[in-house]
Amino acid sequence: DSGVTQTPKHLITATGQRVTLRCSPRSGDLSVYWYQQSLDQGLQFLIQYYNGEERAKGNILERFSAQQFPDLHSELNLSSLELGDSALYFCASSVGRQGNEKLFFGSGTQLSVL
Amino acid sequence: AQRVTQPEKLLSVFKGAPVELKCNYSYSGSPELFWYVQYSRQRLQLLLRHISRESIKGFTADLNKGETSFHLKKPFAQEEDSAMYYCAPLRGSTLGRLYFGRGTQLTVWP
């Protein structure tokens, strides 16, 4: 167990809808990272938050947004969902903000857009 | 844009055979390099970090700056090594953005 918790484990929704994925980092970790894993794109970095502030941005669509709350948990909001958004969404956490520390991953949220 | 290439999507070897999973990156300099592994139905976890030589399960990786490669090797593969392996180079200018290769699915046959 990495100590990183993601909820829900599975999410099934329809196109055009909006969903929120939640991540609780390991105790003491200040950084949260979001990744999207799909068969054709592999593991894509979306965004990183450090201690409540956006730290780095990757291939995140404008329809997606994230935030990190004072208790350090993070939420990834996906809106106007499309079929192609179906993927496994991972959250990871680390102590620092550089991304060169060991990342601890959650077990992921499997999103299915029908 | 930086690129990470793992040329083999699938790799199969027999138990006891040597295994090498290839990783090439496209930029110069001295990136920090990582290999992450995802066993079936488990979370991604750090396998090896070049800078600290931290490693588990007998895997090693050598940084070849001339070839810009960071291939993962193990002299004698075990069935439990079957997993998805991701190479991830981190360059100083992209701190915070750990990009992964597309991964290589390793299958070790008995």
Coordinates of N, CA and C in Angstrom, one line a residue:
Chain A
D1 N 0.8 -1.2 0.0 CA 0.0 0.0 0.0 C 0.9 1.2 0.0
S2 N 0.7 2.1 -1.0 CA 1.5 3.3 -1.1 C 1.1 4.4 -0.2
G3 N -0.1 4.3 0.4 CA -0.6 5.4 1.2 C -1.3 6.5 0.5
V4 N -1.4 6.3 -0.9 CA -2.1 7.3 -1.7 C -3.5 6.7 -2.0
T5 N -4.5 7.4 -1.7 CA -5.9 6.9 -1.8 C -6.6 7.7 -2.9
Q6 N -7.2 6.9 -3.8 CA -8.0 7.5 -4.9 C -9.4 7.0 -4.8
T7 N -10.4 7.9 -5.0 CA -11.8 7.5 -5.1 C -12.5 8.2 -6.2
P8 N -13.5 7.7 -6.8 CA -13.9 6.3 -6.7 C -12.9 5.4 -7.5
K9 N -13.0 4.1 -7.4 CA -12.2 3.1 -8.1 C -12.7 3.0 -9.6
H10 N -14.0 3.1 -9.7 CA -14.6 3.0 -11.0 C -15.7 4.1 -11.2
L11 N -15.8 4.6 -12.4 CA -16.8 5.6 -12.7 C -17.3 5.4 -14.1
I12 N -18.6 5.3 -14.2 CA -19.2 5.1 -15.5 C -20.2 6.3 -15.7
T13 N -20.0 7.0 -16.8 CA -20.8 8.2 -17.0 C -21.1 8.3 -18.5
A14 N -21.8 9.3 -18.9 CA -22.2 9.5 -20.3 C -21.5 10.7 -20.8
T15 N -21.4 10.8 -22.2 CA -20.8 11.9 -22.8 C -21.5 13.2 -22.4
G16 N -20.7 14.3 -22.3 CA -21.3 15.6 -21.9 C -21.4 15.8 -20.4
Q17 N -21.2 14.8 -19.6 CA -21.3 14.9 -18.2 C -20.0 15.5 -17.6
R18 N -20.1 15.7 -16.3 CA -18.9 16.2 -15.5 C -18.7 15.3 -14.3
V19 N -17.4 15.0 -14.1 CA -17.1 14.1 -12.9 C -16.0 14.7 -12.1
T20 N -15.8 14.3 -10.9 CA -14.8 14.7 -10.0 C -14.1 13.5 -9.5
L21 N -12.8 13.4 -9.6 CA -11.9 12.4 -9.1 C -11.2 12.9 -7.9
R22 N -11.0 12.1 -6.9 CA -10.4 12.6 -5.7 C -9.2 11.8 -5.3
C23 N -8.2 12.5 -4.7 CA -6.9 11.9 -4.4 C -6.5 12.4 -3.0
S24 N -6.1 11.5 -2.1 CA -5.5 11.9 -0.8 C -4.1 11.4 -0.9
P25 N -3.1 12.3 -0.7 CA -1.7 11.9 -0.8 C -1.3 11.2 0.5
R26 N -0.1 10.7 0.4 CA 0.5 10.1 1.6 C 0.7 11.2 2.6
S27 N 0.6 10.8 3.9 CA 0.8 11.7 5.0 C 2.2 12.3 4.9
G28 N 2.2 13.6 4.9 CA 3.5 14.4 4.8 C 3.9 14.8 3.4
D29 N 3.3 14.2 2.4 CA 3.6 14.6 1.0 C 2.9 15.9 0.7
L30 N 3.6 16.8 0.0 CA 3.0 18.1 -0.3 C 2.6 18.2 -1.8
S31 N 3.2 17.4 -2.6 CA 2.9 17.4 -4.0 C 1.9 16.3 -4.4
V32 N 1.1 16.7 -5.3 CA 0.1 15.7 -5.9 C 0.3 15.9 -7.5
Y33 N 0.3 14.8 -8.1 CA 0.4 14.7 -9.6 C -0.7 13.9 -10.1
W34 N -1.2 14.3 -11.3 CA -2.3 13.6 -11.9 C -1.8 13.1 -13.3
Y35 N -2.1 11.8 -13.6 CA -1.7 11.2 -14.8 C -2.9 10.5 -15.4
Q36 N -2.9 10.5 -16.8 CA -4.0 9.8 -17.5 C -3.3 8.6 -18.2
Q37 N -3.8 7.4 -18.1 CA -3.3 6.3 -18.7 C -4.3 5.7 -19.7
S38 N -3.9 5.7 -21.0 CA -4.8 5.0 -22.0 C -4.0 4.1 -22.9
L39 N -4.6 3.3 -23.6 CA -3.9 2.3 -24.4 C -3.1 2.9 -25.5
D40 N -3.6 4.0 -26.1 CA -3.0 4.5 -27.2 C -2.0 5.6 -26.8
Q41 N -2.2 6.3 -25.7 CA -1.3 7.4 -25.3 C -0.3 7.0 -24.2
G42 N -0.5 5.9 -23.6 CA 0.4 5.6 -22.5 C 0.1 6.4 -21.3
L43 N 1.1 6.7 -20.5 CA 0.9 7.4 -19.3 C 1.2 8.9 -19.5
Q44 N 0.2 9.8 -19.5 CA 0.4 11.2 -19.8 C 0.3 12.0 -18.5
F45 N 1.3 12.9 -18.3 CA 1.3 13.8 -17.2 C 0.3 14.9 -17.5
L46 N -0.6 15.1 -16.5 CA -1.6 16.2 -16.6 C -1.2 17.4 -15.9
I47 N -1.0 17.3 -14.6 CA -0.8 18.5 -13.8 C -0.2 18.1 -12.4
Q48 N 0.5 19.1 -11.8 CA 1.1 18.9 -10.5 C 0.7 20.1 -9.6
Y49 N 0.3 19.8 -8.4 CA 0.1 20.8 -7.4 C 1.1 20.6 -6.2
Y50 N 1.6 21.7 -5.7 CA 2.5 21.6 -4.5 C 1.9 22.6 -3.5
N51 N 1.6 22.0 -2.4 CA 1.1 22.8 -1.2 C 0.0 23.8 -1.6
G52 N -0.9 23.3 -2.4 CA -2.0 24.1 -2.7 C -1.9 24.9 -4.0
E53 N -0.7 25.0 -4.6 CA -0.6 25.8 -5.7 C -0.2 25.0 -6.9
E54 N -0.7 25.4 -8.1 CA -0.3 24.7 -9.3 C 1.2 24.9 -9.5
R55 N 1.9 23.8 -9.8 CA 3.4 23.8 -9.9 C 3.8 23.5 -11.4
A56 N 3.2 22.6 -12.0 CA 3.6 22.2 -13.4 C 2.3 21.7 -14.1
K57 N 2.4 22.0 -15.4 CA 1.2 21.6 -16.2 C 1.7 20.8 -17.4
G58 N 1.0 19.8 -17.7 CA 1.4 18.9 -18.8 C 0.3 19.0 -19.9
N59 N -0.1 17.8 -20.4 CA -1.0 17.7 -21.5 C -2.5 17.7 -21.0
I60 N -2.8 18.7 -20.2 CA -4.2 18.7 -19.7 C -5.1 19.6 -20.5
L61 N -6.2 19.0 -20.9 CA -7.2 19.7 -21.7 C -7.9 20.8 -20.9
E62 N -8.4 21.8 -21.7 CA -9.0 22.9 -21.1 C -10.3 22.5 -20.3
R63 N -10.9 21.4 -20.8 CA -12.1 20.9 -20.1 C -11.8 20.2 -18.8
F64 N -10.5 20.1 -18.5 CA -10.1 19.5 -17.2 C -9.6 20.5 -16.3
S65 N -9.8 20.4 -15.1 CA -9.2 21.3 -14.1 C -8.9 20.5 -12.8
A66 N -8.0 21.1 -12.0 CA -7.7 20.4 -10.8 C -7.5 21.5 -9.7
Q67 N -7.5 21.0 -8.5 CA -7.1 21.9 -7.4 C -6.6 21.0 -6.2
Q68 N -5.9 21.7 -5.3 CA -5.4 21.0 -4.1 C -5.9 21.9 -2.9
F69 N -6.5 21.2 -2.0 CA -7.1 21.9 -0.9 C -6.1 22.0 0.3
P70 N -6.5 22.9 1.3 CA -5.6 23.1 2.4 C -5.2 21.8 3.1
D71 N -6.1 20.8 3.1 CA -5.7 19.5 3.8 C -4.8 18.7 2.8
L72 N -4.5 19.2 1.7 CA -3.6 18.6 0.7 C -4.2 17.6 -0.2
H73 N -5.5 17.2 0.0 CA -6.1 16.3 -0.9 C -6.4 17.1 -2.2
S74 N -6.5 16.4 -3.3 CA -6.7 17.0 -4.6 C -7.9 16.5 -5.3
E75 N -8.4 17.3 -6.2 CA -9.5 16.8 -7.0 C -9.2 17.2 -8.5
L76 N -9.6 16.2 -9.3 CA -9.5 16.5 -10.8 C -10.9 16.5 -11.3
N77 N -11.2 17.6 -11.9 CA -12.6 17.8 -12.5 C -12.5 17.6 -14.0
L78 N -13.3 16.7 -14.5 CA -13.4 16.5 -16.0 C -14.8 16.9 -16.4
S79 N -14.9 17.8 -17.4 CA -16.2 18.2 -17.8 C -16.4 18.0 -19.3
S80 N -17.6 18.1 -19.7 CA -18.0 17.9 -21.2 C -17.3 16.7 -21.7
L81 N -17.5 15.6 -21.0 CA -16.8 14.4 -21.2 C -17.1 13.8 -22.6
E82 N -16.0 13.3 -23.2 CA -16.1 12.7 -24.5 C -15.7 11.2 -24.4
L83 N -16.0 10.4 -25.4 CA -15.7 9.0 -25.4 C -14.2 8.8 -25.2
G84 N -13.4 9.7 -25.8 CA -11.9 9.5 -25.7 C -11.4 9.8 -24.4
D85 N -12.2 10.3 -23.4 CA -11.7 10.6 -22.1 C -11.7 9.3 -21.2
S86 N -12.2 8.3 -21.8 CA -12.2 7.0 -21.0 C -10.8 6.6 -20.8
A87 N -10.4 6.4 -19.6 CA -9.0 6.1 -19.3 C -8.9 5.7 -17.8
L88 N -7.7 5.4 -17.4 CA -7.4 5.2 -16.0 C -6.6 6.4 -15.6
Y89 N -7.1 7.1 -14.5 CA -6.5 8.3 -14.0 C -5.8 8.0 -12.7
F90 N -4.5 8.3 -12.7 CA -3.7 8.0 -11.6 C -3.4 9.3 -10.9
C91 N -3.3 9.2 -9.6 CA -2.8 10.3 -8.8 C -1.5 9.8 -8.1
A92 N -0.5 10.6 -8.0 CA 0.7 10.3 -7.3 C 1.1 11.4 -6.3
S93 N 1.9 11.1 -5.3 CA 2.3 12.1 -4.4 C 3.8 12.0 -4.1
S94 N 4.4 13.1 -3.7 CA 5.8 13.1 -3.3 C 6.0 14.2 -2.2
V95 N 7.1 14.1 -1.6 CA 7.4 15.0 -0.5 C 7.6 16.4 -1.0
G96 N 8.5 16.5 -2.0 CA 8.9 17.8 -2.5 C 8.1 18.2 -3.8
R97 N 8.7 19.2 -4.5 CA 8.0 19.8 -5.6 C 8.7 19.6 -6.9
Q98 N 9.9 19.0 -6.9 CA 10.8 18.9 -8.1 C 10.4 17.8 -9.0
G99 N 9.7 16.8 -8.5 CA 9.4 15.7 -9.4 C 10.5 14.7 -9.5
N100 N 11.6 15.0 -8.8 CA 12.7 14.0 -8.9 C 12.8 13.1 -7.6
E101 N 11.8 13.3 -6.8 CA 11.8 12.3 -5.7 C 11.0 11.1 -6.1
K102 N 11.0 10.2 -5.2 CA 10.2 9.0 -5.5 C 8.7 9.3 -5.5
L103 N 8.0 9.0 -6.5 CA 6.5 9.2 -6.6 C 5.8 7.9 -6.1
F104 N 4.8 8.2 -5.3 CA 4.0 7.1 -4.8 C 2.6 7.2 -5.5
F105 N 2.2 6.1 -6.1 CA 1.0 6.2 -6.9 C -0.2 5.6 -6.2
G106 N -1.4 6.1 -6.5 CA -2.6 5.5 -6.1 C -3.0 4.4 -7.0
S107 N -4.1 3.7 -6.7 CA -4.5 2.6 -7.5 C -5.3 3.0 -8.7
G108 N -5.6 4.3 -8.8 CA -6.3 4.8 -10.0 C -7.8 4.8 -10.0
T109 N -8.4 5.6 -10.8 CA -9.8 5.6 -11.1 C -10.0 5.3 -12.5
Q110 N -10.8 4.2 -12.7 CA -11.1 3.8 -14.1 C -12.4 4.6 -14.5
L111 N -12.2 5.5 -15.5 CA -13.3 6.2 -16.0 C -13.8 5.7 -17.3
S112 N -15.1 5.4 -17.4 CA -15.7 4.9 -18.7 C -16.7 5.9 -19.1
V113 N -16.6 6.5 -20.3 CA -17.5 7.4 -20.8 C -18.3 6.7 -21.9
L114 N -19.6 6.6 -21.7 CA -20.4 5.8 -22.7 C -21.2 6.7 -23.6
Chain B
A1 N 10.1 19.4 -28.0 CA 9.5 18.7 -26.8 C 10.4 17.5 -26.6
Q2 N 10.5 17.2 -25.3 CA 11.3 16.0 -25.0 C 10.6 14.8 -25.4
R3 N 11.3 13.8 -25.7 CA 10.7 12.5 -26.1 C 11.4 11.4 -25.4
V4 N 10.6 10.5 -25.0 CA 11.0 9.3 -24.4 C 10.6 8.1 -25.3
T5 N 11.5 7.3 -25.7 CA 11.1 6.2 -26.6 C 11.4 4.9 -26.0
Q6 N 10.4 4.1 -25.9 CA 10.6 2.7 -25.5 C 10.1 1.9 -26.7
P7 N 11.1 1.4 -27.5 CA 10.8 0.9 -28.8 C 10.0 -0.4 -28.8
E8 N 10.1 -1.1 -27.7 CA 9.4 -2.4 -27.7 C 8.1 -2.3 -26.8
K9 N 7.0 -2.5 -27.5 CA 5.7 -2.5 -26.7 C 5.6 -3.8 -26.0
L10 N 6.0 -4.9 -26.6 CA 5.9 -6.2 -25.9 C 7.3 -6.9 -26.0
L11 N 7.6 -7.6 -24.9 CA 8.9 -8.3 -24.9 C 8.7 -9.6 -24.1
S12 N 9.1 -10.7 -24.7 CA 8.9 -12.0 -24.0 C 10.3 -12.7 -23.9
V13 N 10.5 -13.2 -22.8 CA 11.8 -14.0 -22.6 C 11.4 -15.2 -21.7
F14 N 12.3 -16.2 -21.7 CA 12.1 -17.4 -20.9 C 12.8 -17.1 -19.5
K15 N 12.2 -17.8 -18.5 CA 12.8 -17.7 -17.2 C 14.3 -18.1 -17.2
G16 N 15.1 -17.3 -16.6 CA 16.5 -17.5 -16.5 C 17.3 -16.8 -17.6
A17 N 16.6 -16.3 -18.6 CA 17.3 -15.6 -19.7 C 17.5 -14.2 -19.3
P18 N 18.5 -13.6 -19.9 CA 18.8 -12.1 -19.7 C 17.7 -11.3 -20.3
V19 N 17.4 -10.2 -19.7 CA 16.4 -9.3 -20.3 C 16.9 -7.9 -20.3
E20 N 16.6 -7.2 -21.4 CA 17.0 -5.8 -21.5 C 15.8 -5.0 -22.1
L21 N 15.3 -4.0 -21.4 CA 14.2 -3.2 -21.8 C 14.8 -1.8 -22.2
K22 N 14.6 -1.4 -23.5 CA 15.2 -0.3 -24.0 C 14.5 1.0 -23.7
C23 N 15.3 2.1 -23.5 CA 14.7 3.4 -23.3 C 15.7 4.4 -23.9
N24 N 15.2 5.3 -24.8 CA 16.0 6.3 -25.3 C 15.3 7.7 -25.1
Y25 N 16.1 8.7 -24.8 CA 15.5 10.0 -24.6 C 16.1 10.9 -25.7
S26 N 15.5 12.0 -26.0 CA 15.9 12.8 -27.1 C 16.6 14.1 -26.8
Y27 N 16.9 14.4 -25.6 CA 17.5 15.7 -25.3 C 18.9 15.5 -24.6
S28 N 19.7 16.5 -24.8 CA 21.0 16.4 -24.2 C 21.0 16.9 -22.8
G29 N 22.2 16.9 -22.2 CA 22.2 17.3 -20.8 C 22.3 16.1 -19.9
S30 N 22.0 16.3 -18.6 CA 22.1 15.2 -17.7 C 20.7 15.1 -16.9
P31 N 19.8 14.4 -17.6 CA 18.5 14.2 -16.9 C 18.7 13.2 -15.8
E32 N 17.7 13.3 -14.9 CA 17.6 12.3 -13.9 C 16.7 11.2 -14.5
L33 N 17.0 10.0 -14.2 CA 16.3 8.9 -14.9 C 15.7 7.9 -14.0
F34 N 14.5 7.5 -14.3 CA 13.8 6.6 -13.5 C 13.2 5.4 -14.3
W35 N 13.0 4.3 -13.7 CA 12.2 3.2 -14.2 C 11.1 2.9 -13.2
Y36 N 9.9 2.9 -13.7 CA 8.8 2.6 -12.8 C 8.2 1.2 -13.4
V37 N 7.6 0.5 -12.5 CA 7.0 -0.8 -12.9 C 5.6 -0.9 -12.4
Q38 N 4.8 -1.6 -13.2 CA 3.4 -1.8 -12.8 C 3.1 -3.3 -12.9
Y39 N 3.0 -4.0 -11.8 CA 2.7 -5.4 -11.8 C 1.1 -5.5 -12.0
S40 N 0.7 -6.7 -12.5 CA -0.7 -6.9 -12.8 C -1.6 -6.5 -11.6
R41 N -2.5 -5.7 -11.8 CA -3.5 -5.3 -10.7 C -2.8 -4.6 -9.5
Q42 N -1.7 -4.1 -9.7 CA -1.0 -3.3 -8.7 C -0.7 -1.9 -9.1
R43 N -0.3 -1.1 -8.2 CA 0.0 0.3 -8.5 C 1.4 0.4 -9.1
L44 N 1.6 1.5 -9.8 CA 2.9 1.9 -10.3 C 3.8 2.1 -9.1
Q45 N 5.0 1.6 -9.3 CA 6.0 1.9 -8.2 C 7.4 2.1 -8.8
L46 N 8.2 2.8 -8.0 CA 9.5 3.0 -8.5 C 10.3 1.8 -8.5
L47 N 11.0 1.5 -9.6 CA 11.9 0.3 -9.7 C 13.3 0.7 -9.5
L48 N 13.7 1.8 -10.2 CA 15.1 2.2 -10.1 C 15.2 3.6 -10.4
R49 N 16.2 4.2 -9.7 CA 16.5 5.7 -9.9 C 18.0 5.8 -10.1
H50 N 18.3 6.3 -11.2 CA 19.7 6.3 -11.6 C 20.6 7.1 -10.6
I51 N 20.1 8.2 -10.2 CA 21.0 9.1 -9.3 C 21.3 8.5 -8.0
S52 N 20.4 7.7 -7.5 CA 20.7 7.1 -6.2 C 21.0 5.6 -6.2
R53 N 21.0 5.1 -7.5 CA 21.2 3.7 -7.7 C 20.2 2.8 -6.9
E54 N 19.2 3.4 -6.4 CA 18.1 2.7 -5.7 C 17.5 1.7 -6.7
S55 N 17.4 0.5 -6.3 CA 16.9 -0.6 -7.2 C 16.3 -1.7 -6.4
I56 N 15.4 -2.4 -7.1 CA 14.8 -3.5 -6.4 C 14.8 -4.7 -7.4
K57 N 14.8 -5.9 -6.9 CA 14.6 -7.1 -7.7 C 15.7 -7.4 -8.7
G58 N 16.9 -6.9 -8.4 CA 18.0 -7.3 -9.3 C 18.1 -6.5 -10.6
F59 N 17.3 -5.5 -10.8 CA 17.4 -4.8 -12.1 C 18.5 -3.7 -11.9
T60 N 19.2 -3.4 -13.0 CA 20.1 -2.3 -13.1 C 19.9 -1.5 -14.4
A61 N 20.4 -0.3 -14.4 CA 20.2 0.5 -15.7 C 21.5 1.3 -15.8
D62 N 22.0 1.4 -17.0 CA 23.2 2.2 -17.2 C 22.8 3.4 -18.1
L63 N 23.2 4.6 -17.6 CA 23.0 5.8 -18.4 C 24.1 5.9 -19.5
N64 N 23.8 6.0 -20.7 CA 24.7 6.1 -21.8 C 24.4 7.5 -22.4
K65 N 25.2 8.5 -22.0 CA 24.9 9.9 -22.5 C 25.2 10.0 -24.0
G66 N 26.1 9.2 -24.5 CA 26.4 9.3 -25.9 C 25.3 8.8 -26.8
E67 N 24.6 7.7 -26.3 CA 23.5 7.2 -27.0 C 22.2 7.7 -26.5
T68 N 22.2 8.5 -25.5 CA 21.1 9.0 -24.7 C 20.1 7.9 -24.5
S69 N 20.7 6.9 -23.8 CA 19.8 5.7 -23.5 C 19.9 5.4 -22.0
F70 N 19.0 4.7 -21.5 CA 18.9 4.2 -20.1 C 18.2 2.9 -20.1
H71 N 18.9 1.9 -20.6 CA 18.2 0.6 -20.8 C 18.2 -0.1 -19.4
L72 N 17.1 -0.9 -19.2 CA 17.0 -1.6 -18.0 C 17.4 -3.1 -18.2
K73 N 18.2 -3.6 -17.3 CA 18.7 -5.0 -17.5 C 18.6 -5.8 -16.3
K74 N 18.4 -7.1 -16.6 CA 18.5 -8.1 -15.5 C 19.1 -9.3 -16.1
P75 N 20.1 -9.9 -15.4 CA 20.8 -11.1 -16.0 C 20.0 -12.3 -16.1
F76 N 19.1 -12.5 -15.1 CA 18.3 -13.8 -15.1 C 16.8 -13.4 -14.8
A77 N 16.0 -13.4 -15.8 CA 14.6 -13.0 -15.6 C 13.8 -14.1 -14.8
Q78 N 12.9 -13.6 -14.0 CA 12.0 -14.5 -13.2 C 10.6 -14.3 -13.6
E79 N 9.8 -15.3 -13.4 CA 8.4 -15.2 -13.8 C 7.7 -14.0 -13.2
E80 N 8.1 -13.7 -12.0 CA 7.4 -12.6 -11.2 C 7.9 -11.2 -11.8
D81 N 8.8 -11.2 -12.7 CA 9.2 -9.9 -13.3 C 8.2 -9.5 -14.4
S82 N 7.3 -10.4 -14.8 CA 6.3 -10.0 -15.8 C 5.5 -8.8 -15.3
A83 N 5.5 -7.8 -16.1 CA 4.9 -6.5 -15.7 C 5.0 -5.5 -16.8
M84 N 4.5 -4.3 -16.6 CA 4.6 -3.2 -17.5 C 5.7 -2.3 -16.9
Y85 N 6.7 -1.9 -17.8 CA 7.8 -1.1 -17.3 C 7.8 0.2 -18.0
Y86 N 8.0 1.3 -17.3 CA 8.0 2.6 -17.8 C 9.3 3.3 -17.5
C87 N 9.9 3.9 -18.6 CA 11.1 4.7 -18.4 C 10.6 6.1 -18.2
A88 N 11.3 6.9 -17.4 CA 10.9 8.3 -17.2 C 12.1 9.1 -16.9
P89 N 12.5 9.9 -17.9 CA 13.6 10.9 -17.7 C 13.1 12.2 -17.2
L90 N 13.8 12.8 -16.3 CA 13.4 14.1 -15.8 C 14.5 15.1 -16.0
R91 N 14.2 16.1 -16.8 CA 15.3 17.1 -17.1 C 15.1 18.3 -16.2
G92 N 16.2 19.0 -15.9 CA 16.1 20.1 -15.0 C 15.1 21.1 -15.3
S93 N 14.9 21.4 -16.6 CA 14.0 22.5 -17.0 C 12.6 22.0 -16.9
T94 N 12.3 20.8 -16.7 CA 11.0 20.3 -16.6 C 10.7 19.8 -15.2
L95 N 11.4 20.2 -14.3 CA 11.2 19.8 -12.9 C 9.7 19.9 -12.6
G96 N 9.2 18.8 -12.0 CA 7.8 18.7 -11.7 C 7.0 18.0 -12.7
R97 N 7.5 17.9 -13.9 CA 6.8 17.2 -15.0 C 7.6 15.9 -15.3
L98 N 7.2 14.8 -14.6 CA 7.8 13.6 -14.9 C 7.1 12.9 -16.0
Y99 N 7.7 12.8 -17.2 CA 7.1 12.2 -18.4 C 7.5 10.8 -18.5
F100 N 6.6 9.9 -18.8 CA 6.8 8.5 -19.0 C 6.8 8.1 -20.4
G101 N 7.6 7.1 -20.7 CA 7.5 6.5 -22.0 C 6.2 5.7 -22.1
R102 N 6.0 5.1 -23.3 CA 4.7 4.4 -23.5 C 4.7 3.0 -22.8
G103 N 5.9 2.6 -22.3 CA 5.9 1.4 -21.6 C 6.2 0.1 -22.4
T104 N 6.8 -0.9 -21.8 CA 7.1 -2.2 -22.4 C 6.5 -3.2 -21.5
Q105 N 5.6 -4.0 -22.1 CA 5.0 -5.2 -21.4 C 6.0 -6.4 -21.4
L106 N 6.6 -6.7 -20.3 CA 7.5 -7.8 -20.3 C 6.7 -9.1 -19.8
T107 N 6.9 -10.2 -20.5 CA 6.3 -11.5 -20.1 C 7.5 -12.4 -20.0
V108 N 7.6 -13.1 -18.9 CA 8.6 -14.1 -18.6 C 7.9 -15.4 -18.6
W109 N 8.3 -16.3 -19.5 CA 7.6 -17.6 -19.6 C 8.4 -18.6 -18.8
P110 N 7.7 -19.6 -18.2 CA 8.4 -20.6 -17.3 C 9.2 -21.5 -18.2

